[in-house]
Amino acid sequence: MAKINFGGVEEEVITSEEFSLEKAREVLKDEIVVVLGYGVQGPGQALNMKDNGINVIVGQREKSKSWDRAVQDGFVPGKTLFPIEKAARKGTVIQYLLSDAGQVAVWPNIIKCLDKGNALYFSHGFSIVYKDQTGIVPPDNVDVILVAPKGSGRTVRTNFLDGSGINSSFAIHQDFTGRAKERTLALGIAIGSGYLFPTTFEKEVHSDLTGERGVLMGCLAGVMEAQYNLLRKHGHSPSEAFNETVEELTQSLIRLVAENGMDWMFSNCSTTAQRGALDWAPKFRDAVAPVFDTLYKKVVSGEETRRVLEANSAPDYREKLDKELDVLKNSEMWQTGTTVRSLRPENRKKL
Ligand SMILES: NC(=O)c1ccc[n+]([C@@H]2O[C@H](COP(=O)([O-])OP(=O)(O)OC[C@H]3O[C@@H](n4cnc5c(N)ncnc54)[C@H](OP(=O)(O)O)[C@@H]3O)[C@@H](O)[C@H]2O)c1
């Protein structure tokens, strides 16, 4: 592990310099890694490991779009692609990458497939930490480990193909074999992580649920909508409201934040913008802080996971989600977004 200073706080992290891909291959050379679920994370992790020379099998329910996608991606039915239970029986490392609600539904079948010394791998602390709700309690004679990429499965794959990576946290909940840590790090490197940082299952699920409900998705969508609505209410055109709220952010400013940080972005904007942003940032911070407090409490208490499991276990959960997503999609703001994107020079050329 390398000790790195993060803004004055030292943390131990791992990159492929401390734990090389060659070492990962060596650690995993006798393992059969079974990726259960070919949704969002499944394809990214499975394909990266396969390209890195790891022995990978996919388990996915048959007659589904995800099964067809696995076939298109090169997994061969009966050889490297099997129905979930059949695949689980073949693995020494079982990567449990069904949706979190799916993990609960299928668990009674998976527990029967675990052999002594297997590693049960998660990319989220959800199932283990909220065991009272999920009923997922692994047997004592397996390793229980986690590697959680801090990005969508899609970017796990696209960044890998670009030659970059997504950072991941890792944790060990149960070390039966004495090899849990080396297995975890090897898998973390094999799926193409940028750098790996240690966490616990609890810290991972608490921060992850907060992040996606907060700045990454929920809060972002909420504040964008508030600003767009405000500008529209005061007579600004959809084009003006959208450009000042989303397009300028995604096409310009957030790219600068990604490259050089918020401090650099601030200092490379007009002094008019700097003055205003420095004055208003603390007001927004203080206004949303109580909402974040409530959010974190609801995550820790299990209220959020209860809602997720209830909603996403219903047989018609997909249709219901689609209905809500359609409202967002058909709103003036996001319809404007479709039009604005179609007018980008690179998209106009395609018309
Ligand atoms: N999404 C991300 O980028 C991301 C990021 C970091 C961590 N994670 C974690 O990674 C894990 C996988 O997440 P994901 O987003 O990839 O999940 P997802 O796309 O929602 O997973 C869907 C997969 O689960 C299967 N599935 C769902 N319900 C099922 C059921 N009742 N029986 C059998 N199969 C079922 C789906 O099969 P069908 O296609 O047949 O429905 C599909 O293969 C989760 O623990 C998640 O928290 C996800």
GROMACS .gro file of C-alpha atoms and ligand atoms in nm:
model
  399
    1MET     CA    1   0.000   0.000   0.000
    2ALA     CA    2   0.118   0.353  -0.069
    3LYS     CA    3   0.065   0.629   0.188
    4ILE     CA    4  -0.074   0.931   0.009
    5ASN     CA    5  -0.150   1.274   0.150
    6PHE     CA    6  -0.508   1.380   0.068
    7GLY     CA    7  -0.529   1.750   0.151
    8GLY     CA    8  -0.339   1.699   0.475
    9VAL     CA    9  -0.492   1.362   0.568
   10GLU     CA   10  -0.283   1.050   0.504
   11GLU     CA   11  -0.455   0.747   0.352
   12GLU     CA   12  -0.323   0.413   0.236
   13VAL     CA   13  -0.420   0.333  -0.120
   14ILE     CA   14  -0.329   0.077  -0.384
   15THR     CA   15  -0.254   0.128  -0.750
   16SER     CA   16  -0.126  -0.114  -1.010
   17GLU     CA   17   0.223  -0.003  -0.905
   18GLU     CA   18   0.182  -0.163  -0.562
   19PHE     CA   19  -0.028  -0.451  -0.695
   20SER     CA   20   0.045  -0.517  -1.061
   21LEU     CA   21  -0.183  -0.683  -1.314
   22GLU     CA   22   0.073  -0.965  -1.337
   23LYS     CA   23   0.035  -1.021  -0.963
   24ALA     CA   24  -0.344  -1.013  -0.996
   25ARG     CA   25  -0.326  -1.276  -1.270
   26GLU     CA   26  -0.100  -1.490  -1.051
   27VAL     CA   27  -0.337  -1.465  -0.751
   28LEU     CA   28  -0.639  -1.549  -0.969
   29LYS     CA   29  -0.477  -1.810  -1.194
   30ASP     CA   30  -0.660  -2.105  -1.036
   31GLU     CA   31  -0.987  -1.921  -0.979
   32ILE     CA   32  -1.304  -1.929  -1.187
   33VAL     CA   33  -1.465  -1.591  -1.148
   34VAL     CA   34  -1.841  -1.604  -1.198
   35VAL     CA   35  -2.014  -1.273  -1.261
   36LEU     CA   36  -2.380  -1.312  -1.167
   37GLY     CA   37  -2.595  -1.051  -1.341
   38TYR     CA   38  -2.532  -0.882  -1.671
   39GLY     CA   39  -2.699  -0.548  -1.598
   40VAL     CA   40  -2.484  -0.237  -1.559
   41GLN     CA   41  -2.185  -0.343  -1.345
   42GLY     CA   42  -2.177  -0.704  -1.467
   43PRO     CA   43  -2.070  -0.630  -1.826
   44GLY     CA   44  -1.807  -0.371  -1.729
   45GLN     CA   45  -1.638  -0.592  -1.471
   46ALA     CA   46  -1.673  -0.917  -1.666
   47LEU     CA   47  -1.535  -0.780  -1.993
   48ASN     CA   48  -1.246  -0.598  -1.826
   49MET     CA   49  -1.143  -0.911  -1.637
   50LYS     CA   50  -1.176  -1.122  -1.952
   51ASP     CA   51  -0.956  -0.878  -2.146
   52ASN     CA   52  -0.708  -0.890  -1.858
   53GLY     CA   53  -0.676  -1.266  -1.897
   54ILE     CA   54  -0.888  -1.379  -1.602
   55ASN     CA   55  -1.103  -1.690  -1.629
   56VAL     CA   56  -1.456  -1.540  -1.634
   57ILE     CA   57  -1.801  -1.697  -1.660
   58VAL     CA   58  -2.129  -1.505  -1.666
   59GLY     CA   59  -2.451  -1.614  -1.493
   60GLN     CA   60  -2.767  -1.447  -1.619
   61ARG     CA   61  -3.131  -1.550  -1.639
   62GLU     CA   62  -3.212  -1.685  -1.983
   63LYS     CA   63  -3.451  -1.536  -2.241
   64SER     CA   64  -3.369  -1.183  -2.138
   65LYS     CA   65  -3.217  -0.882  -2.309
   66SER     CA   66  -2.921  -0.908  -2.072
   67TRP     CA   67  -2.858  -1.268  -2.180
   68ASP     CA   68  -2.863  -1.162  -2.546
   69ARG     CA   69  -2.622  -0.881  -2.467
   70ALA     CA   70  -2.382  -1.121  -2.298
   71VAL     CA   71  -2.391  -1.336  -2.613
   72GLN     CA   72  -2.326  -1.030  -2.831
   73ASP     CA   73  -2.034  -0.941  -2.603
   74GLY     CA   74  -1.873  -1.277  -2.674
   75PHE     CA   75  -1.987  -1.500  -2.385
   76VAL     CA   76  -2.081  -1.841  -2.518
   77PRO     CA   77  -2.392  -2.025  -2.387
   78GLY     CA   78  -2.293  -2.353  -2.228
   79LYS     CA   79  -1.925  -2.253  -2.215
   80THR     CA   80  -1.888  -1.912  -2.053
   81LEU     CA   81  -2.255  -1.814  -2.011
   82PHE     CA   82  -2.503  -2.007  -1.796
   83PRO     CA   83  -2.828  -1.956  -1.607
   84ILE     CA   84  -2.757  -1.799  -1.266
   85GLU     CA   85  -2.756  -2.106  -1.041
   86LYS     CA   86  -2.563  -2.321  -1.285
   87ALA     CA   87  -2.299  -2.054  -1.318
   88ALA     CA   88  -2.276  -2.002  -0.942
   89ARG     CA   89  -2.196  -2.370  -0.892
   90LYS     CA   90  -1.898  -2.344  -1.126
   91GLY     CA   91  -1.725  -2.052  -0.956
   92THR     CA   92  -1.461  -2.015  -0.688
   93VAL     CA   93  -1.522  -1.640  -0.681
   94ILE     CA   94  -1.889  -1.546  -0.702
   95GLN     CA   95  -1.939  -1.183  -0.800
   96TYR     CA   96  -2.291  -1.103  -0.690
   97LEU     CA   97  -2.383  -0.828  -0.936
   98LEU     CA   98  -2.758  -0.869  -0.961
   99SER     CA   99  -2.957  -0.560  -0.871
  100ASP     CA  100  -2.975  -0.521  -0.494
  101ALA     CA  101  -3.341  -0.633  -0.493
  102GLY     CA  102  -3.250  -0.920  -0.729
  103GLN     CA  103  -2.981  -1.034  -0.484
  104VAL     CA  104  -3.247  -1.075  -0.214
  105ALA     CA  105  -3.482  -1.267  -0.445
  106VAL     CA  106  -3.217  -1.513  -0.567
  107TRP     CA  107  -3.020  -1.559  -0.241
  108PRO     CA  108  -3.193  -1.883  -0.128
  109ASN     CA  109  -3.062  -2.044  -0.449
  110ILE     CA  110  -2.715  -1.889  -0.432
  111ILE     CA  111  -2.638  -1.988  -0.074
  112LYS     CA  112  -2.677  -2.352  -0.179
  113CYS     CA  113  -2.409  -2.307  -0.447
  114LEU     CA  114  -2.136  -2.175  -0.216
  115ASP     CA  115  -1.854  -2.418  -0.145
  116LYS     CA  116  -1.602  -2.400   0.138
  117GLY     CA  117  -1.328  -2.151   0.050
  118ASN     CA  118  -1.525  -1.967  -0.220
  119ALA     CA  119  -1.518  -1.589  -0.223
  120LEU     CA  120  -1.852  -1.408  -0.230
  121TYR     CA  121  -1.791  -1.068  -0.384
  122PHE     CA  122  -2.014  -0.761  -0.377
  123SER     CA  123  -1.989  -0.417  -0.535
  124HIS     CA  124  -2.210  -0.260  -0.270
  125GLY     CA  125  -2.238  -0.304   0.107
  126PHE     CA  126  -2.620  -0.305   0.080
  127SER     CA  127  -2.700  -0.676   0.107
  128ILE     CA  128  -2.463  -0.752   0.394
  129VAL     CA  129  -2.511  -0.439   0.606
  130TYR     CA  130  -2.891  -0.442   0.588
  131LYS     CA  131  -2.908  -0.818   0.646
  132ASP     CA  132  -3.214  -0.776   0.867
  133GLN     CA  133  -3.400  -0.659   0.558
  134THR     CA  134  -3.223  -0.864   0.291
  135GLY     CA  135  -3.182  -1.194   0.476
  136ILE     CA  136  -2.838  -1.229   0.313
  137VAL     CA  137  -2.609  -1.392   0.569
  138PRO     CA  138  -2.325  -1.588   0.405
  139PRO     CA  139  -2.197  -1.909   0.564
  140ASP     CA  140  -1.886  -1.885   0.786
  141ASN     CA  141  -1.667  -2.092   0.551
  142VAL     CA  142  -1.640  -1.842   0.263
  143ASP     CA  143  -1.459  -1.512   0.215
  144VAL     CA  144  -1.693  -1.214   0.191
  145ILE     CA  145  -1.533  -0.926   0.006
  146LEU     CA  146  -1.617  -0.604  -0.174
  147VAL     CA  147  -1.482  -0.395  -0.457
  148ALA     CA  148  -1.710  -0.100  -0.534
  149PRO     CA  149  -1.626   0.103  -0.843
  150LYS     CA  150  -1.710   0.468  -0.787
  151GLY     CA  151  -1.877   0.508  -1.123
  152SER     CA  152  -2.133   0.355  -1.352
  153GLY     CA  153  -2.058   0.012  -1.495
  154ARG     CA  154  -2.061   0.176  -1.834
  155THR     CA  155  -1.763   0.393  -1.747
  156VAL     CA  156  -1.591   0.096  -1.580
  157ARG     CA  157  -1.578  -0.039  -1.935
  158THR     CA  158  -1.530   0.278  -2.142
  159ASN     CA  159  -1.255   0.411  -1.916
  160PHE     CA  160  -1.079   0.074  -1.933
  161LEU     CA  161  -1.094   0.086  -2.314
  162ASP     CA  162  -0.961   0.446  -2.304
  163GLY     CA  163  -0.669   0.331  -2.091
  164SER     CA  164  -0.790   0.513  -1.777
  165GLY     CA  165  -0.981   0.364  -1.484
  166ILE     CA  166  -1.254   0.417  -1.226
  167ASN     CA  167  -1.142   0.438  -0.863
  168SER     CA  168  -1.287   0.169  -0.637
  169SER     CA  169  -1.316   0.113  -0.265
  170PHE     CA  170  -1.248  -0.231  -0.120
  171ALA     CA  171  -1.340  -0.410   0.201
  172ILE     CA  172  -1.321  -0.747   0.367
  173HIS     CA  173  -1.615  -0.857   0.577
  174GLN     CA  174  -1.507  -1.215   0.637
  175ASP     CA  175  -1.168  -1.377   0.580
  176PHE     CA  176  -1.211  -1.755   0.595
  177THR     CA  177  -0.926  -1.858   0.369
  178GLY     CA  178  -0.664  -1.610   0.491
  179ARG     CA  179  -0.645  -1.505   0.124
  180ALA     CA  180  -0.938  -1.262   0.129
  181LYS     CA  181  -0.724  -0.952   0.097
  182GLU     CA  182  -0.509  -1.070  -0.192
  183ARG     CA  183  -0.818  -1.198  -0.371
  184THR     CA  184  -0.991  -0.863  -0.321
  185LEU     CA  185  -0.698  -0.657  -0.444
  186ALA     CA  186  -0.640  -0.889  -0.740
  187LEU     CA  187  -1.006  -0.857  -0.843
  188GLY     CA  188  -0.994  -0.479  -0.791
  189ILE     CA  189  -0.695  -0.450  -1.024
  190ALA     CA  190  -0.837  -0.704  -1.272
  191ILE     CA  191  -1.162  -0.506  -1.318
  192GLY     CA  192  -0.949  -0.206  -1.413
  193SER     CA  193  -0.971   0.017  -1.105
  194GLY     CA  194  -0.779   0.344  -1.114
  195TYR     CA  195  -0.674   0.330  -0.751
  196LEU     CA  196  -0.820   0.124  -0.467
  197PHE     CA  197  -0.894   0.269  -0.123
  198PRO     CA  198  -0.993   0.076   0.188
  199THR     CA  199  -1.339   0.104   0.342
  200THR     CA  200  -1.583  -0.113   0.535
  201PHE     CA  201  -1.912  -0.254   0.407
  202GLU     CA  202  -2.093  -0.003   0.634
  203LYS     CA  203  -1.897   0.302   0.522
  204GLU     CA  204  -1.934   0.201   0.158
  205VAL     CA  205  -2.311   0.167   0.166
  206HIS     CA  206  -2.365   0.478   0.378
  207SER     CA  207  -2.151   0.698   0.153
  208ASP     CA  208  -2.279   0.543  -0.171
  209LEU     CA  209  -2.649   0.581  -0.089
  210THR     CA  210  -2.585   0.937   0.032
  211GLY     CA  211  -2.384   1.025  -0.279
  212GLU     CA  212  -2.637   0.905  -0.535
  213ARG     CA  213  -2.929   1.061  -0.350
  214GLY     CA  214  -2.718   1.373  -0.300
  215VAL     CA  215  -2.472   1.553  -0.524
  216LEU     CA  216  -2.430   1.280  -0.786
  217MET     CA  217  -2.795   1.250  -0.889
  218GLY     CA  218  -3.081   1.356  -0.660
  219CYS     CA  219  -2.946   1.689  -0.545
  220LEU     CA  220  -2.802   1.767  -0.887
  221ALA     CA  221  -3.135   1.701  -1.061
  222GLY     CA  222  -3.319   1.901  -0.794
  223VAL     CA  223  -3.100   2.212  -0.805
  224MET     CA  224  -3.089   2.209  -1.186
  225GLU     CA  225  -3.468   2.197  -1.198
  226ALA     CA  226  -3.500   2.476  -0.940
  227GLN     CA  227  -3.275   2.709  -1.138
  228TYR     CA  228  -3.435   2.620  -1.473
  229ASN     CA  229  -3.786   2.682  -1.331
  230LEU     CA  230  -3.676   3.012  -1.178
  231LEU     CA  231  -3.538   3.139  -1.508
  232ARG     CA  232  -3.849   3.025  -1.698
  233LYS     CA  233  -4.076   3.191  -1.441
  234HIS     CA  234  -3.897   3.519  -1.510
  235GLY     CA  235  -3.949   3.501  -1.884
  236HIS     CA  236  -3.620   3.346  -2.001
  237SER     CA  237  -3.653   3.120  -2.304
  238PRO     CA  238  -3.608   2.742  -2.267
  239SER     CA  239  -3.286   2.772  -2.465
  240GLU     CA  240  -3.146   3.038  -2.235
  241ALA     CA  241  -3.259   2.863  -1.916
  242PHE     CA  242  -3.114   2.528  -2.028
  243ASN     CA  243  -2.784   2.670  -2.148
  244GLU     CA  244  -2.732   2.864  -1.822
  245THR     CA  245  -2.822   2.561  -1.612
  246VAL     CA  246  -2.703   2.241  -1.781
  247GLU     CA  247  -2.526   2.287  -2.113
  248GLU     CA  248  -2.262   2.531  -1.987
  249LEU     CA  249  -2.201   2.305  -1.691
  250THR     CA  250  -2.163   1.980  -1.884
  251GLN     CA  251  -1.990   2.119  -2.192
  252SER     CA  252  -1.752   2.355  -2.022
  253LEU     CA  253  -1.727   2.409  -1.647
  254ILE     CA  254  -1.749   2.056  -1.510
  255ARG     CA  255  -1.484   1.947  -1.758
  256LEU     CA  256  -1.251   2.206  -1.608
  257VAL     CA  257  -1.341   2.082  -1.258
  258ALA     CA  258  -1.260   1.726  -1.368
  259GLU     CA  259  -0.926   1.831  -1.514
  260ASN     CA  260  -0.805   2.080  -1.255
  261GLY     CA  261  -1.048   2.114  -0.964
  262MET     CA  262  -1.313   2.366  -0.861
  263ASP     CA  263  -1.048   2.610  -0.735
  264TRP     CA  264  -0.886   2.624  -1.080
  265MET     CA  265  -1.223   2.654  -1.255
  266PHE     CA  266  -1.315   2.946  -1.026
  267SER     CA  267  -0.984   3.121  -1.087
  268ASN     CA  268  -1.023   3.080  -1.463
  269CYS     CA  269  -1.371   3.234  -1.483
  270SER     CA  270  -1.443   3.605  -1.500
  271THR     CA  271  -1.387   3.796  -1.177
  272THR     CA  272  -1.759   3.881  -1.190
  273ALA     CA  273  -1.841   3.509  -1.181
  274GLN     CA  274  -1.580   3.445  -0.910
  275ARG     CA  275  -1.716   3.718  -0.681
  276GLY     CA  276  -2.072   3.587  -0.717
  277ALA     CA  277  -1.982   3.220  -0.680
  278LEU     CA  278  -1.768   3.283  -0.371
  279ASP     CA  279  -2.054   3.480  -0.211
  280TRP     CA  280  -2.328   3.233  -0.299
  281ALA     CA  281  -2.157   2.896  -0.244
  282PRO     CA  282  -2.184   2.920   0.139
  283LYS     CA  283  -2.553   3.017   0.115
  284PHE     CA  284  -2.629   2.705  -0.093
  285ARG     CA  285  -2.409   2.490   0.135
  286ASP     CA  286  -2.598   2.607   0.445
  287ALA     CA  287  -2.938   2.577   0.279
  288VAL     CA  288  -2.889   2.212   0.180
  289ALA     CA  289  -2.694   2.100   0.490
  290PRO     CA  290  -3.015   2.010   0.686
  291VAL     CA  291  -3.142   1.805   0.390
  292PHE     CA  292  -2.812   1.616   0.384
  293ASP     CA  293  -2.839   1.556   0.760
  294THR     CA  294  -3.184   1.402   0.715
  295LEU     CA  295  -3.065   1.198   0.419
  296TYR     CA  296  -2.767   1.050   0.607
  297LYS     CA  297  -2.987   0.963   0.908
  298LYS     CA  298  -3.237   0.785   0.682
  299VAL     CA  299  -2.957   0.593   0.512
  300VAL     CA  300  -2.803   0.478   0.840
  301SER     CA  301  -3.139   0.387   0.996
  302GLY     CA  302  -3.222   0.159   0.702
  303GLU     CA  303  -3.523   0.363   0.593
  304GLU     CA  304  -3.375   0.420   0.247
  305THR     CA  305  -3.293   0.053   0.189
  306ARG     CA  306  -3.640  -0.049   0.307
  307ARG     CA  307  -3.791   0.181   0.044
  308VAL     CA  308  -3.560   0.048  -0.228
  309LEU     CA  309  -3.641  -0.315  -0.150
  310GLU     CA  310  -4.015  -0.253  -0.126
  311ALA     CA  311  -4.030  -0.055  -0.449
  312ASN     CA  312  -3.790  -0.264  -0.656
  313SER     CA  313  -3.921  -0.604  -0.550
  314ALA     CA  314  -4.271  -0.542  -0.687
  315PRO     CA  315  -4.335  -0.750  -1.000
  316ASP     CA  316  -4.418  -0.434  -1.197
  317TYR     CA  317  -4.127  -0.229  -1.058
  318ARG     CA  318  -3.975  -0.167  -1.403
  319GLU     CA  319  -4.304  -0.031  -1.546
  320LYS     CA  320  -4.351   0.196  -1.243
  321LEU     CA  321  -3.995   0.329  -1.265
  322ASP     CA  322  -4.037   0.382  -1.639
  323LYS     CA  323  -4.352   0.587  -1.577
  324GLU     CA  324  -4.167   0.818  -1.337
  325LEU     CA  325  -3.870   0.842  -1.570
  326ASP     CA  326  -4.104   0.930  -1.857
  327VAL     CA  327  -4.230   1.232  -1.663
  328LEU     CA  328  -3.870   1.354  -1.635
  329LYS     CA  329  -3.797   1.271  -1.998
  330ASN     CA  330  -4.107   1.451  -2.125
  331SER     CA  331  -4.061   1.761  -1.910
  332GLU     CA  332  -3.996   2.085  -2.095
  333MET     CA  333  -3.650   2.107  -1.940
  334TRP     CA  334  -3.520   1.770  -2.058
  335GLN     CA  335  -3.699   1.791  -2.393
  336THR     CA  336  -3.515   2.121  -2.437
  337GLY     CA  337  -3.199   1.929  -2.349
  338THR     CA  338  -3.261   1.683  -2.633
  339THR     CA  339  -3.297   1.971  -2.876
  340VAL     CA  340  -2.991   2.155  -2.741
  341ARG     CA  341  -2.779   1.841  -2.777
  342SER     CA  342  -2.902   1.785  -3.133
  343LEU     CA  343  -2.776   2.134  -3.216
  344ARG     CA  344  -2.421   2.065  -3.098
  345PRO     CA  345  -2.196   2.096  -3.404
  346GLU     CA  346  -2.077   1.736  -3.376
  347ASN     CA  347  -2.439   1.614  -3.374
  348ARG     CA  348  -2.556   1.850  -3.651
  349LYS     CA  349  -2.294   1.698  -3.881
  350LYS     CA  350  -2.461   1.358  -3.834
  351LEU     CA  351  -2.808   1.487  -3.938
  352LIG     N1  352  -2.509   0.062  -1.164
  352LIG     C1  353  -2.382   0.084  -1.133
  352LIG     O1  354  -2.309   0.138  -1.216
  352LIG     C2  355  -2.324   0.043  -1.001
  352LIG     C3  356  -2.212   0.111  -0.951
  352LIG     C4  357  -2.148   0.061  -0.838
  352LIG     C5  358  -2.201  -0.050  -0.773
  352LIG     N2  359  -2.315  -0.111  -0.820
  352LIG     C6  360  -2.365  -0.229  -0.753
  352LIG     O2  361  -2.346  -0.340  -0.839
  352LIG     C7  362  -2.451  -0.436  -0.821
  352LIG     C8  363  -2.520  -0.457  -0.955
  352LIG     O3  364  -2.582  -0.334  -0.990
  352LIG     P1  365  -2.630  -0.301  -1.136
  352LIG     O4  366  -2.665  -0.156  -1.139
  352LIG     O5  367  -2.538  -0.358  -1.235
  352LIG     O6  368  -2.765  -0.380  -1.134
  352LIG     P2  369  -2.877  -0.382  -1.241
  352LIG     O7  370  -2.829  -0.331  -1.372
  352LIG     O8  371  -3.001  -0.326  -1.184
  352LIG     O9  372  -2.882  -0.542  -1.242
  352LIG     C9  373  -2.961  -0.602  -1.312
  352LIG    C10  374  -2.916  -0.748  -1.315
  352LIG    O10  375  -2.983  -0.817  -1.210
  352LIG    C11  376  -3.068  -0.913  -1.271
  352LIG     N3  377  -3.188  -0.929  -1.188
  352LIG    C12  378  -3.265  -0.834  -1.129
  352LIG     N4  379  -3.365  -0.889  -1.060
  352LIG    C13  380  -3.350  -1.024  -1.073
  352LIG    C14  381  -3.419  -1.135  -1.023
  352LIG     N5  382  -3.527  -1.122  -0.944
  352LIG     N6  383  -3.376  -1.259  -1.060
  352LIG    C15  384  -3.269  -1.276  -1.138
  352LIG     N7  385  -3.198  -1.174  -1.189
  352LIG    C16  386  -3.237  -1.049  -1.156
  352LIG    C17  387  -3.098  -0.856  -1.410
  352LIG    O11  388  -3.142  -0.952  -1.496
  352LIG     P3  389  -3.251  -0.913  -1.607
  352LIG    O12  390  -3.178  -0.826  -1.706
  352LIG    O13  391  -3.289  -1.044  -1.660
  352LIG    O14  392  -3.360  -0.837  -1.537
  352LIG    C18  393  -2.959  -0.804  -1.445
  352LIG    O15  394  -2.872  -0.906  -1.483
  352LIG    C19  395  -2.542  -0.377  -0.715
  352LIG    O16  396  -2.503  -0.425  -0.590
  352LIG    C20  397  -2.516  -0.228  -0.725
  352LIG    O17  398  -2.547  -0.160  -0.606
  352LIG    C21  399  -2.377  -0.066  -0.933
   0.00000   0.00000   0.00000
